[in-house]
Coordinates of C-alpha atoms in Angstrom, one line a residue:
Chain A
X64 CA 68.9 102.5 74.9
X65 CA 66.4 104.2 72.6
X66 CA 66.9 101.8 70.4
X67 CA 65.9 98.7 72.7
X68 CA 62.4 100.4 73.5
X69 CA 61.8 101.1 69.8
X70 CA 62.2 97.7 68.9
X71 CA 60.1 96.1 71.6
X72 CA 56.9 95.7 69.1
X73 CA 59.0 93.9 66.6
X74 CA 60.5 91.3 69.4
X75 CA 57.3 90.9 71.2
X76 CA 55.7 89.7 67.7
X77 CA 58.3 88.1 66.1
X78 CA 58.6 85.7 69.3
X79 CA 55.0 84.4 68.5
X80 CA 56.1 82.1 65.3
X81 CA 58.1 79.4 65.4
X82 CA 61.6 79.0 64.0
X83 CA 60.9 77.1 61.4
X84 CA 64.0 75.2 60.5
X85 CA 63.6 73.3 63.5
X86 CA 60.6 70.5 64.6
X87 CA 60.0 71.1 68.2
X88 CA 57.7 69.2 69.2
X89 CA 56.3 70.4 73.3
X90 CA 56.8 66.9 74.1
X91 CA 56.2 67.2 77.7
X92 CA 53.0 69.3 77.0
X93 CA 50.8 66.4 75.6
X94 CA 47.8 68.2 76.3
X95 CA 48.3 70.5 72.8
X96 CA 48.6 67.3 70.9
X97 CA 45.7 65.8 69.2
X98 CA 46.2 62.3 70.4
X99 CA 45.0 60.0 67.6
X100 CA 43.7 56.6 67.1
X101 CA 43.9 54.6 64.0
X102 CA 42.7 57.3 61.4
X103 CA 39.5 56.2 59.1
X104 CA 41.7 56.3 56.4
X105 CA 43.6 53.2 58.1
X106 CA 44.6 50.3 55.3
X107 CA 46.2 46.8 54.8
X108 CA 49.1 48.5 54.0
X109 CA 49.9 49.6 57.3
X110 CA 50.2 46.2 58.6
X111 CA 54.2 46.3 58.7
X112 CA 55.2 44.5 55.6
X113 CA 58.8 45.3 56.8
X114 CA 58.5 43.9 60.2
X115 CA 59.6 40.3 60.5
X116 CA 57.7 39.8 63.0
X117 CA 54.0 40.6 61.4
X118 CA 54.4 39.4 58.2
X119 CA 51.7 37.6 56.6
X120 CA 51.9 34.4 54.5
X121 CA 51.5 34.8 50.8
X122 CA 48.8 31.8 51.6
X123 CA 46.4 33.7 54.0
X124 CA 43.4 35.7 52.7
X125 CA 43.6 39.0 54.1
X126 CA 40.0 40.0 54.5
X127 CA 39.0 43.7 54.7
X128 CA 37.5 44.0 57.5
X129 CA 39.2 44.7 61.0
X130 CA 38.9 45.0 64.9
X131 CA 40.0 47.4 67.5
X132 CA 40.5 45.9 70.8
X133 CA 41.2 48.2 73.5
X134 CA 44.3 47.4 75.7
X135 CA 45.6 49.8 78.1
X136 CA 48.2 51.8 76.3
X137 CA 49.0 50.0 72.8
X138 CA 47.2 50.7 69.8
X139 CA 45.9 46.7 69.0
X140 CA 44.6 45.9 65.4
X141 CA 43.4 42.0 65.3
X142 CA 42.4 41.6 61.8
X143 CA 40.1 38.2 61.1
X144 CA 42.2 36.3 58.1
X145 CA 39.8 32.9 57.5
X146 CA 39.3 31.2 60.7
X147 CA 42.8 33.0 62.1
X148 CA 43.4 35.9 64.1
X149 CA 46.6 38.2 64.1
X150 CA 47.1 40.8 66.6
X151 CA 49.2 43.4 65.9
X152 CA 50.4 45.8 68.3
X153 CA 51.9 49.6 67.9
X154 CA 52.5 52.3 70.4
X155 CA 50.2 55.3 71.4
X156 CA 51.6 58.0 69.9
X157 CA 50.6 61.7 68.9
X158 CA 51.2 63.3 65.6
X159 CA 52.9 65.9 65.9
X160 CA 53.1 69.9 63.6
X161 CA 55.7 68.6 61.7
X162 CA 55.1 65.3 60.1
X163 CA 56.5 63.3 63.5
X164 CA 55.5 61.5 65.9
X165 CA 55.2 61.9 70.1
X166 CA 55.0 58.2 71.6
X167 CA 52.8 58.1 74.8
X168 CA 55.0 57.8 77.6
X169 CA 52.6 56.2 79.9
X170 CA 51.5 54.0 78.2
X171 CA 55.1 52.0 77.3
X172 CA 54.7 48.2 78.3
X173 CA 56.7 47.2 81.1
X174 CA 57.9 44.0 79.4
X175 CA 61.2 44.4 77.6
X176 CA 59.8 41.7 75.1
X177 CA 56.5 43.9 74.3
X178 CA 58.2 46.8 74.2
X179 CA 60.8 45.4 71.4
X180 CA 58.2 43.6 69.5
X181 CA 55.6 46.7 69.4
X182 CA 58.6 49.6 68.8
X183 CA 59.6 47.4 65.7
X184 CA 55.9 47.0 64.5
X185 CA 55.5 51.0 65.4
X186 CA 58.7 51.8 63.0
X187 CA 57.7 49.9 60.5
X188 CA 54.0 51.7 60.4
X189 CA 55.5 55.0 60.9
X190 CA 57.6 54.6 58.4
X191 CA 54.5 53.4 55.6
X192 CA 53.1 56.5 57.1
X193 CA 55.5 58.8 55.8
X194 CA 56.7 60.1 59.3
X195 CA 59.5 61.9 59.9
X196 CA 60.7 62.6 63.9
X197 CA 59.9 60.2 66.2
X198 CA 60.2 60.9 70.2
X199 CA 60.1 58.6 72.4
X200 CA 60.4 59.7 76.6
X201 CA 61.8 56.8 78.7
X202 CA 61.3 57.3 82.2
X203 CA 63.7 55.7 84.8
X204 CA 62.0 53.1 86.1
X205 CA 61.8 52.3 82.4
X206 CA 65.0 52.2 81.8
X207 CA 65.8 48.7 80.7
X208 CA 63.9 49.9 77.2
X209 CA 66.6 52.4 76.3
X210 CA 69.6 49.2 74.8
X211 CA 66.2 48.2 73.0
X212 CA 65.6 51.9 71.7
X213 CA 69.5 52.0 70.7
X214 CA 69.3 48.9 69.5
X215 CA 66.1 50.1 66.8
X216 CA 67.9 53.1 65.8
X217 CA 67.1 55.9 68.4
X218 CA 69.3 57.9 69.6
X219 CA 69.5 59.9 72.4
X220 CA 68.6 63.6 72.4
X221 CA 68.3 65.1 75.9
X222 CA 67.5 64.1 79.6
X223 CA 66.6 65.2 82.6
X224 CA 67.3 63.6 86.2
X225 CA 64.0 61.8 85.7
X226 CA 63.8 60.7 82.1
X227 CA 65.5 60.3 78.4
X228 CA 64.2 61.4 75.3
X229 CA 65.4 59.7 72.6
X230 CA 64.3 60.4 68.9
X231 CA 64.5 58.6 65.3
X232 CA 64.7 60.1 62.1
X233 CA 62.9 58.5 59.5
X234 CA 63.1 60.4 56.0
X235 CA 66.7 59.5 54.0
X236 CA 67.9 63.2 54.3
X237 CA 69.6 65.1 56.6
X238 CA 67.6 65.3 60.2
X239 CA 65.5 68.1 60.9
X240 CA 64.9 67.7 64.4
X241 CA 66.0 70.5 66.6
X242 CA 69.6 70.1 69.1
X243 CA 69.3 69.7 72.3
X244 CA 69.2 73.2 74.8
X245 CA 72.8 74.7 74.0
X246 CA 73.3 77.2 76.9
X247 CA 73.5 77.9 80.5
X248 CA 72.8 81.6 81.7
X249 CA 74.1 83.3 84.2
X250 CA 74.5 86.7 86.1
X251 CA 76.7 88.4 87.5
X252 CA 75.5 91.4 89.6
X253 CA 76.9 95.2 89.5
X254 CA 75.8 96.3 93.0
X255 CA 76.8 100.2 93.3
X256 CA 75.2 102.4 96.2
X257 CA 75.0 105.9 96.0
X258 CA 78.4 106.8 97.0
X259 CA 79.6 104.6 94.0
X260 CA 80.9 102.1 96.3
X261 CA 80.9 98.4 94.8
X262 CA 79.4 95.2 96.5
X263 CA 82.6 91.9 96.0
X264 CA 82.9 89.1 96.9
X265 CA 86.3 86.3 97.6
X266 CA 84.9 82.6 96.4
X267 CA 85.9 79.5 98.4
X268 CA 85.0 77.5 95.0
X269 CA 88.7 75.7 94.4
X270 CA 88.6 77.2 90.9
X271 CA 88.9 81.0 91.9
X272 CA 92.3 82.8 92.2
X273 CA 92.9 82.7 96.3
X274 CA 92.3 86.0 97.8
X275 CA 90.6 87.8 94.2
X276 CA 87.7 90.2 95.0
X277 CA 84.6 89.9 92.3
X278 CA 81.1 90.4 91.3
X279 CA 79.1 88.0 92.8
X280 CA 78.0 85.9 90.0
X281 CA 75.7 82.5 89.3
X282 CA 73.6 80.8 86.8
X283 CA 69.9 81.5 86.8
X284 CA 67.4 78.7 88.2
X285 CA 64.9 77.2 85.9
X286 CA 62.6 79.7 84.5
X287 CA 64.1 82.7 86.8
X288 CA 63.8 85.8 85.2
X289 CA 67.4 87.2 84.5
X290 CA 67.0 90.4 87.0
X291 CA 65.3 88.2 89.6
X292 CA 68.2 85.5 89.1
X293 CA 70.8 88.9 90.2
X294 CA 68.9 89.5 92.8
X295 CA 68.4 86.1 94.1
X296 CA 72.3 85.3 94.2
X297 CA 73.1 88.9 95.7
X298 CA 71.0 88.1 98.3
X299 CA 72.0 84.0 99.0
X300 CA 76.1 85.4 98.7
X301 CA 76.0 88.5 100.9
X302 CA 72.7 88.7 102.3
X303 CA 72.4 92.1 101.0
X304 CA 68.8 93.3 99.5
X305 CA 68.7 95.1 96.6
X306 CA 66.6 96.2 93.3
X307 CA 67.2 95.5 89.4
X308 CA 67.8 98.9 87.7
X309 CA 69.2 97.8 84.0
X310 CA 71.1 94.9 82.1
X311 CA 74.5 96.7 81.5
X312 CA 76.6 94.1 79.1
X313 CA 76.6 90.5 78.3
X314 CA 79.4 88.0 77.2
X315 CA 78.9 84.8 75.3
X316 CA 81.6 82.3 76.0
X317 CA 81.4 78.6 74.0
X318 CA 82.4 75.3 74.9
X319 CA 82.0 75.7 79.0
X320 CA 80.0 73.3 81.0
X321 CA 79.2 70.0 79.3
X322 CA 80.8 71.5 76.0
X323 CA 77.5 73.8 75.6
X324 CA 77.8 77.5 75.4
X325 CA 76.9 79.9 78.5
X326 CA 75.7 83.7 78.1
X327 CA 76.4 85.5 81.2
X328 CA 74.5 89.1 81.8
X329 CA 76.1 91.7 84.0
X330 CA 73.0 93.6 86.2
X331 CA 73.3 97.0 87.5
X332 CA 71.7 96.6 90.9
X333 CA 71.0 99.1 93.9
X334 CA 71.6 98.0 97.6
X335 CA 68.6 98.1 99.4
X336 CA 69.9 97.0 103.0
X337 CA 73.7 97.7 104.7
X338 CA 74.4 94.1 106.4
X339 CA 76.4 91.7 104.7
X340 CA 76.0 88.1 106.0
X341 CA 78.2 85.6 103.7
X342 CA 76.6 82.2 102.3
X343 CA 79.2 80.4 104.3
X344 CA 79.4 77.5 101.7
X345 CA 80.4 79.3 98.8
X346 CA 81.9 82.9 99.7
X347 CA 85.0 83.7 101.7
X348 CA 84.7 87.3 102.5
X349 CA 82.3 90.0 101.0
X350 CA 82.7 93.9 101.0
X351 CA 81.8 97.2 100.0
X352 CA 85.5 98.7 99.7
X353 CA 85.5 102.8 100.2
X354 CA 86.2 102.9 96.3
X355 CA 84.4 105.4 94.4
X356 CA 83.7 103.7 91.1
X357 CA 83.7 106.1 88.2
X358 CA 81.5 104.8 85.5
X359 CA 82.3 107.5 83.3
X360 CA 86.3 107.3 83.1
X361 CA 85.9 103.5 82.9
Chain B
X11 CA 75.2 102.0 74.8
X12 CA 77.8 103.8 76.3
X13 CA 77.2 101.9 79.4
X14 CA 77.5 98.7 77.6
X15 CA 80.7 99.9 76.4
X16 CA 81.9 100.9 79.8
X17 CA 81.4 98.2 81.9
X18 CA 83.1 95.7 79.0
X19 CA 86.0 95.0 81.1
X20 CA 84.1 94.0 84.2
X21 CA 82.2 91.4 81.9
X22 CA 85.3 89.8 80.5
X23 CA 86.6 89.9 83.9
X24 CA 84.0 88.3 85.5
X25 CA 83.9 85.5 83.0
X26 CA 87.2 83.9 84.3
X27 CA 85.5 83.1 87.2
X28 CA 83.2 80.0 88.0
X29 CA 79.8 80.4 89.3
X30 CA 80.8 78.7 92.7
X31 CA 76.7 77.4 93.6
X32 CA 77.7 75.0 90.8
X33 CA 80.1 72.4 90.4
X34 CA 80.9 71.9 86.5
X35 CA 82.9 69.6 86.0
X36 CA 84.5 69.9 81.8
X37 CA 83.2 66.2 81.7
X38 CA 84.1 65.9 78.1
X39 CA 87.7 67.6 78.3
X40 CA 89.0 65.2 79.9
X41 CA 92.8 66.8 79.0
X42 CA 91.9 69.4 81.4
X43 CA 91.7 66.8 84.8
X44 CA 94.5 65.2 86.6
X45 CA 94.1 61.1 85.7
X46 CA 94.9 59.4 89.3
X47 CA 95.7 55.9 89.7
X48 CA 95.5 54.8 93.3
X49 CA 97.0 57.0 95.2
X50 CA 100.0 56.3 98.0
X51 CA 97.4 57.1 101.0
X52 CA 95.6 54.1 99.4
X53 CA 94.8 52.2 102.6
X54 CA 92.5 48.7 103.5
X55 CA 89.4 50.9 104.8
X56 CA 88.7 51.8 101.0
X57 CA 88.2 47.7 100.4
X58 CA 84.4 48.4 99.7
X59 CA 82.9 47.3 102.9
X60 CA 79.5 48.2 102.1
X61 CA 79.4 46.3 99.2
X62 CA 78.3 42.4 99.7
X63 CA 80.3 41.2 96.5
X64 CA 83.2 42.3 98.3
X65 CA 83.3 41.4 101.8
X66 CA 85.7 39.8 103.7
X67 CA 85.2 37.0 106.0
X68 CA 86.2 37.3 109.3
X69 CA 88.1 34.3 109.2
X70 CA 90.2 35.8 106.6
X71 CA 93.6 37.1 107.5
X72 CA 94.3 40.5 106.0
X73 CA 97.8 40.8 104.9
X74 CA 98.9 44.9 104.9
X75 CA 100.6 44.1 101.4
X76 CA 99.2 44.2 97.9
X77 CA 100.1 44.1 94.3
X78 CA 98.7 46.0 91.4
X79 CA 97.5 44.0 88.0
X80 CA 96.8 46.4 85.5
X81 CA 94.0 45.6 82.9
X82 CA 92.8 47.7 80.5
X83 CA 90.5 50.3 81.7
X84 CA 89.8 49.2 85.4
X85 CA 91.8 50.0 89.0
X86 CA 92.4 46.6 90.1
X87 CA 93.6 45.6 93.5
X88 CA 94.6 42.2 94.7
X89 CA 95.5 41.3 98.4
X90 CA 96.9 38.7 99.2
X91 CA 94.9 36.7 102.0
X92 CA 96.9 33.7 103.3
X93 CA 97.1 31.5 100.4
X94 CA 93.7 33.2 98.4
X95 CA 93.5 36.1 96.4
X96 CA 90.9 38.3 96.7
X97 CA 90.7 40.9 93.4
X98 CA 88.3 44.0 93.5
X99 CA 88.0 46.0 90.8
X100 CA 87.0 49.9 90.5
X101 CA 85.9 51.6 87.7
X102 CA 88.9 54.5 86.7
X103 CA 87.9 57.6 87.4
X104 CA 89.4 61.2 87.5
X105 CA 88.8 63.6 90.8
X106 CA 87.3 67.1 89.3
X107 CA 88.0 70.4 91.4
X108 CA 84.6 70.3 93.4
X109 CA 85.2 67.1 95.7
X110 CA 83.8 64.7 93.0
X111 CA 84.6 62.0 90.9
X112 CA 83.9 61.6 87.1
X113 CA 84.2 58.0 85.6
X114 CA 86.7 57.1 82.8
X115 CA 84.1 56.4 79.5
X116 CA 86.6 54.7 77.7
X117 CA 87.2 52.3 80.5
X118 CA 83.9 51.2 81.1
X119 CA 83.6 46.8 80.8
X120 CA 81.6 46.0 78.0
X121 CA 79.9 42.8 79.5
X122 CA 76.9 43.8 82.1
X123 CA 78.2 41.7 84.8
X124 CA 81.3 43.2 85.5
X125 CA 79.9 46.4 85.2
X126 CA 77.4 46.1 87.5
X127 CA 79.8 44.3 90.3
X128 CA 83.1 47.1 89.5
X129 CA 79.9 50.2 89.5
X130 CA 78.6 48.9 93.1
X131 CA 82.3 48.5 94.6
X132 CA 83.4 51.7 92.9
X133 CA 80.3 53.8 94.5
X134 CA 81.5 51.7 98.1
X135 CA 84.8 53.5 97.6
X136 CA 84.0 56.8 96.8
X137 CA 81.4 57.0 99.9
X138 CA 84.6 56.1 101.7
X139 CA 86.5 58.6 100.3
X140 CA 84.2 61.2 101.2
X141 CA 83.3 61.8 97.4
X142 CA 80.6 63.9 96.3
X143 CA 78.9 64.0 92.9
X144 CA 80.3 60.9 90.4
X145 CA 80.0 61.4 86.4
X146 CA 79.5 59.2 84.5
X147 CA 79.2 59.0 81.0
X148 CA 77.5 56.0 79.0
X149 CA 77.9 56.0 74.5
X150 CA 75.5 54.4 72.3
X151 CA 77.2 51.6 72.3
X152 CA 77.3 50.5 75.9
X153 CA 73.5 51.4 76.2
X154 CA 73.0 47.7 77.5
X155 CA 74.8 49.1 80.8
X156 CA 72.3 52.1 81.7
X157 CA 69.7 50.1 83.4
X158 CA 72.6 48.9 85.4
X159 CA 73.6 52.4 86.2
X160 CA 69.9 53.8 86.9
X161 CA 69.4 50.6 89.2
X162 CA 72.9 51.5 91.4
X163 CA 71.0 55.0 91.6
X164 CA 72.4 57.1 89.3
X165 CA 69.8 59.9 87.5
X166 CA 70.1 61.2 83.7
X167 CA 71.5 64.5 83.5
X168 CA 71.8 65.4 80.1
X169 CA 72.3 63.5 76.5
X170 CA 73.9 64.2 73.3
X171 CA 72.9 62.3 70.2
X172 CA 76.2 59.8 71.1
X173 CA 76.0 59.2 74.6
X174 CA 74.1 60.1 78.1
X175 CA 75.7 61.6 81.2
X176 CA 74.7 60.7 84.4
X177 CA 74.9 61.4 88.1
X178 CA 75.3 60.4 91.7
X179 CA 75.4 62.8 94.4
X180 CA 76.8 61.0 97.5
X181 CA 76.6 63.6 100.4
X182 CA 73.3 63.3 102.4
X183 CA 72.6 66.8 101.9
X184 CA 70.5 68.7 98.5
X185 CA 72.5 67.9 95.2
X186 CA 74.8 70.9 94.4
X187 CA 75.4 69.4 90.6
X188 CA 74.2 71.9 88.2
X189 CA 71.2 71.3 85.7
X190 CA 71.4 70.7 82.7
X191 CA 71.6 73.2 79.8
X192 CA 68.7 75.5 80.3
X193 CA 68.4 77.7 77.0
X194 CA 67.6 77.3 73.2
X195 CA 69.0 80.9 71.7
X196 CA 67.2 82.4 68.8
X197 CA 67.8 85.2 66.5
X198 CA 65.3 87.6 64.7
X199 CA 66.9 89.5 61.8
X200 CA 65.9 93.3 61.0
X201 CA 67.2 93.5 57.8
X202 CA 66.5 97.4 56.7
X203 CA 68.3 99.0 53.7
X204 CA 69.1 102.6 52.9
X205 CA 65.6 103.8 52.4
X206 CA 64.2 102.0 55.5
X207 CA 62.5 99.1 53.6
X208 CA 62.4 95.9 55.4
X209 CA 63.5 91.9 54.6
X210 CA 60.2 90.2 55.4
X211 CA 59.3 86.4 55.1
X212 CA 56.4 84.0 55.3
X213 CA 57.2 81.1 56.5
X214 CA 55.8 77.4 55.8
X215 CA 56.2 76.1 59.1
X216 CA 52.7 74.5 59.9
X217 CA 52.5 76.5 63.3
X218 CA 52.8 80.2 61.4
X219 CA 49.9 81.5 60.8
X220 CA 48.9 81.7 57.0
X221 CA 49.8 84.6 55.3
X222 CA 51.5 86.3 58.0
X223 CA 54.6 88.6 57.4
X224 CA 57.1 88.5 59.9
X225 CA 61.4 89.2 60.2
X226 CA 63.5 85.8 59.5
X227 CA 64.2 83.6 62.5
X228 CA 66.2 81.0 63.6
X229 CA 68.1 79.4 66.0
X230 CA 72.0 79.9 66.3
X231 CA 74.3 76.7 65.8
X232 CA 76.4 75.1 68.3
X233 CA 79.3 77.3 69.4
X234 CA 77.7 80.2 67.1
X235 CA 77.8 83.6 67.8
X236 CA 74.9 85.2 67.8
X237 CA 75.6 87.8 64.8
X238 CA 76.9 84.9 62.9
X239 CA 73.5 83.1 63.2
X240 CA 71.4 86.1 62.1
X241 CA 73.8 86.5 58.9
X242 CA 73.6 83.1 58.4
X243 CA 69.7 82.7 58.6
X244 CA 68.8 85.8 56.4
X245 CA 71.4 83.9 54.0
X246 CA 69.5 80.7 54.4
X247 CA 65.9 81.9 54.1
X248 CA 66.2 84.7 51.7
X249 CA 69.3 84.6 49.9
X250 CA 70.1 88.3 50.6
X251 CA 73.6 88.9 51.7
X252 CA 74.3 91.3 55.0
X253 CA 76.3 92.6 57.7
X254 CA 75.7 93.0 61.3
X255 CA 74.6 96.2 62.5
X256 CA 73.8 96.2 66.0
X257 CA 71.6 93.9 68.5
X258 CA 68.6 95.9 69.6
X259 CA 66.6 93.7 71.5
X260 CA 66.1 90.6 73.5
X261 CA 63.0 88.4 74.8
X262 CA 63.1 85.6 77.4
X263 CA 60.4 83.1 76.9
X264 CA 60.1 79.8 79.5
X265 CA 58.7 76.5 78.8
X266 CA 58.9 76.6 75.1
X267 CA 60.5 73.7 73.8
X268 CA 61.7 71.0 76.0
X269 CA 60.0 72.5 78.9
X270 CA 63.4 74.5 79.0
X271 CA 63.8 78.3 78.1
X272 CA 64.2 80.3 75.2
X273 CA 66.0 83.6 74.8
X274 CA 65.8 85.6 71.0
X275 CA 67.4 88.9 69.6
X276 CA 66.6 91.0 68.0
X277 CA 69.7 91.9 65.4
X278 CA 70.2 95.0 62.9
X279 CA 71.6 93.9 59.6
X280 CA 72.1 96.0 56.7
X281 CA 71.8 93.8 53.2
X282 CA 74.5 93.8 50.9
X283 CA 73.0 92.3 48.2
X284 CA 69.5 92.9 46.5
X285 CA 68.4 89.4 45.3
X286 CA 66.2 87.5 47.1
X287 CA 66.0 83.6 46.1
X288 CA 64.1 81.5 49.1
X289 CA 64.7 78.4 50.8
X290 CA 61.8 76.4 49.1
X291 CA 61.2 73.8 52.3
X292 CA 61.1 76.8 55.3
X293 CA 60.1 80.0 53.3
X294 CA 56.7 80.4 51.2
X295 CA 57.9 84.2 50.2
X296 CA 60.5 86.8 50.9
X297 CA 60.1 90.4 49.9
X298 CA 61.1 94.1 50.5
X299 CA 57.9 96.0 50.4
X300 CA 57.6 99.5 49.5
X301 CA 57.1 100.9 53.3
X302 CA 59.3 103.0 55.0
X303 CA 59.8 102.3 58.6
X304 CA 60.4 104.9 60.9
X305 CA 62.3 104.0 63.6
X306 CA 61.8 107.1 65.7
X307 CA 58.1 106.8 65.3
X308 CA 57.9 103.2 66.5

């Protein structure tokens, strides 16, 4: 694999810029994100003309002069109009790289009422603004604010056990926002000794073919290395030890799990240790059959 | 790669079978399951004792016989208790291959209410059964009924712009549902024509740097292969016609966007076609320069 070292500069580099056709804003790593306040160059005009809810009468005198009152987690403008006062309220929310926005998820009122009346105000401002993706994270506990996100346009983009993010697409042309994560990876694990004998394994899972003899195989854990994820499920299925030596072949199957896509990467490993000790839950049976396995005629 | 070559049919082979650590149910191919009704074993210990809208009072008189009202979209049951009738209802559902249960979405009741009461009996009667991990899978459009869900004690697994999946694991032992998707998958395309000149772009995404030179990027499409994506980008961003060479490389980056992880490769394309015409909202400038590259110096 001459080739694959050659090339290592070029990868290494190329993975330091974005791919730009996509917005991805690191929504869970709000400490990159400038988190703003009302800017100086704040107007009138962001005072949600197309929000029902905060429009002024044509008979009030808007005055130019305004207000910030701190509240814990909404961004509150009380502009003085005569002897009146009007308090409008928006989210926190970041800008983000790409002309979007990141709404502060801890600082979402608990009230479903607040919540409604300060998303609609929020649209409406981002929109004045010239924003484009907005992303909103709803945690569970939170949860009776995701019918009132649907219900404002938001849609949902991806979750995790703990949360939702949904996002809204404001510019009137096709959205820009990148998919949600399209694949699962997994291993499966090429375990050949020095006689050229071959590690397998039977499955218990009901999908297997009864009584077939495989690679062991599994997906890798959250930010596992591929080689480590081998040696991980070698280890948990058989109990056997052993080290990474190369990355042999991969296939790249579509519509799998959750209609997503799903590379898996077939490891060359070497036993390190002669005891096999099956992970009762999973695995049936696991061997090392006396067959010499001859890489070359294969 | 003669090794990659060789160990092809293992690869393929392997990919028939699941990964058994994970139970994956084809939530959205809802051909592939077996739709069950209640089934003959159906017996009076899976009346939902745990759930207070449903007990029975002692002083009622359980009669071994029942009838069967079908309604659209839920399993209802109606004994017949001395002169009352009691009717519980449970939400349809189809057993997948892995001991659990995945909910019917087209069944679900549209009014709150009745959700919540058929969710909280249903969950009674799998516990009964012995079920482990439910499914379930609310749209858009019933987003008035997640709260509902999240409340019974169900977590978000994953989301699609349409709709949210999410999950109960009944057994008191850890969750063995799998994660969610875990991977974005990029390409980087090395363009290089006869005389060893290179396809170059600068991009204006704001998180490039200015001015910088680098191979076109992108990230593949749903269900895309991955030579199909690199065509399809240098296409995109430069215009240029090619065909796929070879992949040369790969890099696995975690937390990038999404907190999930990121793999890219590297792919060999020879151009087809000499003109080079840019996609004016993601590329600044494309070009060929004038400098051989030498792969066997790199």
């Amino acid at each position: 694999m001459t080739t694959m070292a050659a090339f290592t500069d070029i990868c290494q580099w190329s993975s330091f810029h974005c791919q730009p056709s996509l917005m991805v804003p690191r929504i869970t790593c709000t400490g990159n994100w400038n988190h703003h306040g009302l800017s100086s160059s704040f107007s009138w005009k962001l005072f949600c003309p197309e929000s029902a809810s905060f429009k002024f009468s044509s008979s009030r005198r808007l005055v130019a002069r305004r207000s910030y009152v701190p509240k814990k987690g909404i961004q509150v403008v009380s502009p003085n109009i005569g002897s009146q006062t009007l308090t409008i309220e928006f989210l926190n929310a970041w800008d983000d790289e790409y002309g979007g926005v990141i709404v502060d998820p801890e600082s979402l009122p608990s009230s479903a009422n607040a919540f409604a009346s300060t998303l609609k105000a929020s649209i409406s401002n981002w929109k004045l603004k010239g924003k484009k993706g907005i992303w909103l994270k709803i945690t569970l506990e939170q949860a009776d604010l995701v019918p009132i996100a649907i219900q404002e346009g938001f849609l949902y983009h991806h979750a995790e056990p703990g949360y939702v993010i949904l996002t809204y697409w404001i510019p009137n042309e096709p959205c820009m926002l990148p998919s949600s994560p399209s694949h699962q990876i997994g291993i499966a694990a090429f375990v050949i000794n020095d006689k050229r004998e071959i590690l397998v394994v039977q499955e218990k899972c009901p999908c297997s073919c009864p009584g077939v003899w495989k690679l062991p195989t599994g997906y890798i854990d959250k930010s596992e290395e591929i080689f480590s994820g081998a040696i991980r499920e070698v280890k948990e299925e058989t109990g056997v030890d052993t080290i990474f030596l190369e990355m042999v072949a991969f296939r790249h199957a579509h519509l799998v799990a959750f209609e997503k896509s799903d590379l898996q990467f077939v490891c060359l490993l070497k036993p390190l240790s002669l005891e096999i000790t099956v992970d009762e839950k999973e695995i049936q049976d696991a061997k090392v059959p006396k067959t010499r396995y001859n890489i070359d005629e294969a």
